[in-house]
Structures are given as structure tokens and as C-alpha cells.
Coordinates of C-alpha atoms in Angstrom, one line a residue:
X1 CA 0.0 0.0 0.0
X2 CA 1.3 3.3 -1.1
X3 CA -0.4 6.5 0.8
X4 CA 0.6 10.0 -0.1
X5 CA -1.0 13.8 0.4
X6 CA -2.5 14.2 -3.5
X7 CA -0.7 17.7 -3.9
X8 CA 2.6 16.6 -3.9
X9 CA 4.2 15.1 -7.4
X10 CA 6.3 12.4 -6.6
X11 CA 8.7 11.3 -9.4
X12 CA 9.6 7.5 -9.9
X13 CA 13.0 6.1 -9.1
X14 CA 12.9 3.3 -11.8
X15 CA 12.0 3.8 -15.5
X16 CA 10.6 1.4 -18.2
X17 CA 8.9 -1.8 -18.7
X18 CA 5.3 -1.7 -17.3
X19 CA 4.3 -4.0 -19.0
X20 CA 1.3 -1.7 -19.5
X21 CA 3.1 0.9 -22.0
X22 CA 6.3 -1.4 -22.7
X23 CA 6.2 0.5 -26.3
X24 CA 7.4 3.9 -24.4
X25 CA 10.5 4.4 -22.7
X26 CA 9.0 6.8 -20.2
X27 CA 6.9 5.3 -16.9
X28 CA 3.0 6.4 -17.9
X29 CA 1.8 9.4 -16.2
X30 CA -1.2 7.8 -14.2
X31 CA -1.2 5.9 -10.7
X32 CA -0.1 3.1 -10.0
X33 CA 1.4 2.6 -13.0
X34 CA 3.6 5.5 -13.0
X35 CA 5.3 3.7 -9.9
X36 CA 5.3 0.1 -11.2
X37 CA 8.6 -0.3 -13.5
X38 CA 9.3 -4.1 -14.3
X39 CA 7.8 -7.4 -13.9
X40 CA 4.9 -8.1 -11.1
X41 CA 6.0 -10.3 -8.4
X42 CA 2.9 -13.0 -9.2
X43 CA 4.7 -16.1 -7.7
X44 CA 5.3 -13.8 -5.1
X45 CA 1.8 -12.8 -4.7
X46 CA 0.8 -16.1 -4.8
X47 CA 3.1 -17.5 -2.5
X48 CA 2.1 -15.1 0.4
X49 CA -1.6 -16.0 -0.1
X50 CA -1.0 -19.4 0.6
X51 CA 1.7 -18.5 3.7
X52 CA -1.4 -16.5 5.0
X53 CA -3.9 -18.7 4.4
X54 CA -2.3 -21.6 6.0
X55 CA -1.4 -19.4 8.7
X56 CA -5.0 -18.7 9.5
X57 CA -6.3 -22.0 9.3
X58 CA -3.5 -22.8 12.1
X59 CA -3.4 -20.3 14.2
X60 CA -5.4 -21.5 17.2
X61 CA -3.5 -25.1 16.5
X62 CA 0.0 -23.1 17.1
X63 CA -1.2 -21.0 20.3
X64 CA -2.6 -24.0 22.2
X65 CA 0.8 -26.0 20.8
X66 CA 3.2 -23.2 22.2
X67 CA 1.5 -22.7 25.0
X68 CA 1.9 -26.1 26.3
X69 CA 5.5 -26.2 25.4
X70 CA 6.2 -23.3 27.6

């Protein structure tokens, strides 16, 4: 998550490849995109989710386990 006041301009740090615009050198004007240079982290993504969700399905499992081990 990226907050920021909407009056100030911020400039991107890494140029090219959006994948949105990949036929223009410079980074599009519009948010997100203008901050999104390169390839999207989907296996990434992906492998999070499933951290997360298997996290929450054992959560309760994990506090009752640690709690009798200390």
C-alpha cells in the first residue's frame, strides 16, 4: 500500500517496462502505474496468499501448541 497527500508530485526512481506501456520508454503518467517499472512479483503474490492462508487456518492449532511447550 502506497499513501501520499495528492498535492505533492512524486517522481519514480525506476524507469521502463510496465508492461502496460512497454512501447514507451518513459513510466506512464497515471497511478499506479507511473510507480510500477518491471515485472509483477505473481509467484510472489501467490506464495504469500498461501503462507497467509495456511497461517489462519492454524493459528489457534499453534497458540494452544506453544502454550503447552512453555
Amino acid at each position: 500500500m502506497f499513501l501520499i497527500n495528492s498535492d505533492i508530485d512524486l517522481e519514480p526512481i525506476h524507469h521502463g517496462g510496465t508492461g502496460s506501456y512497454s512501447e514507451n520508454p518513459e513510466q506512464p503518467p497515471q497511478w499506479p502505474e507511473k510507480f510500477g517499472s518491471g515485472t509483477l512479483n505473481t509467484p510472489g503474490i501467490a506464495g504469500l496468499n498461501a503462507a497467509l492462508t495456511l497461517y489462519e487456518a492454524r493459528r489457534h492449532e499453534n497458540v494452544s501448541r506453544e502454550t503447552i511447550l512453555s
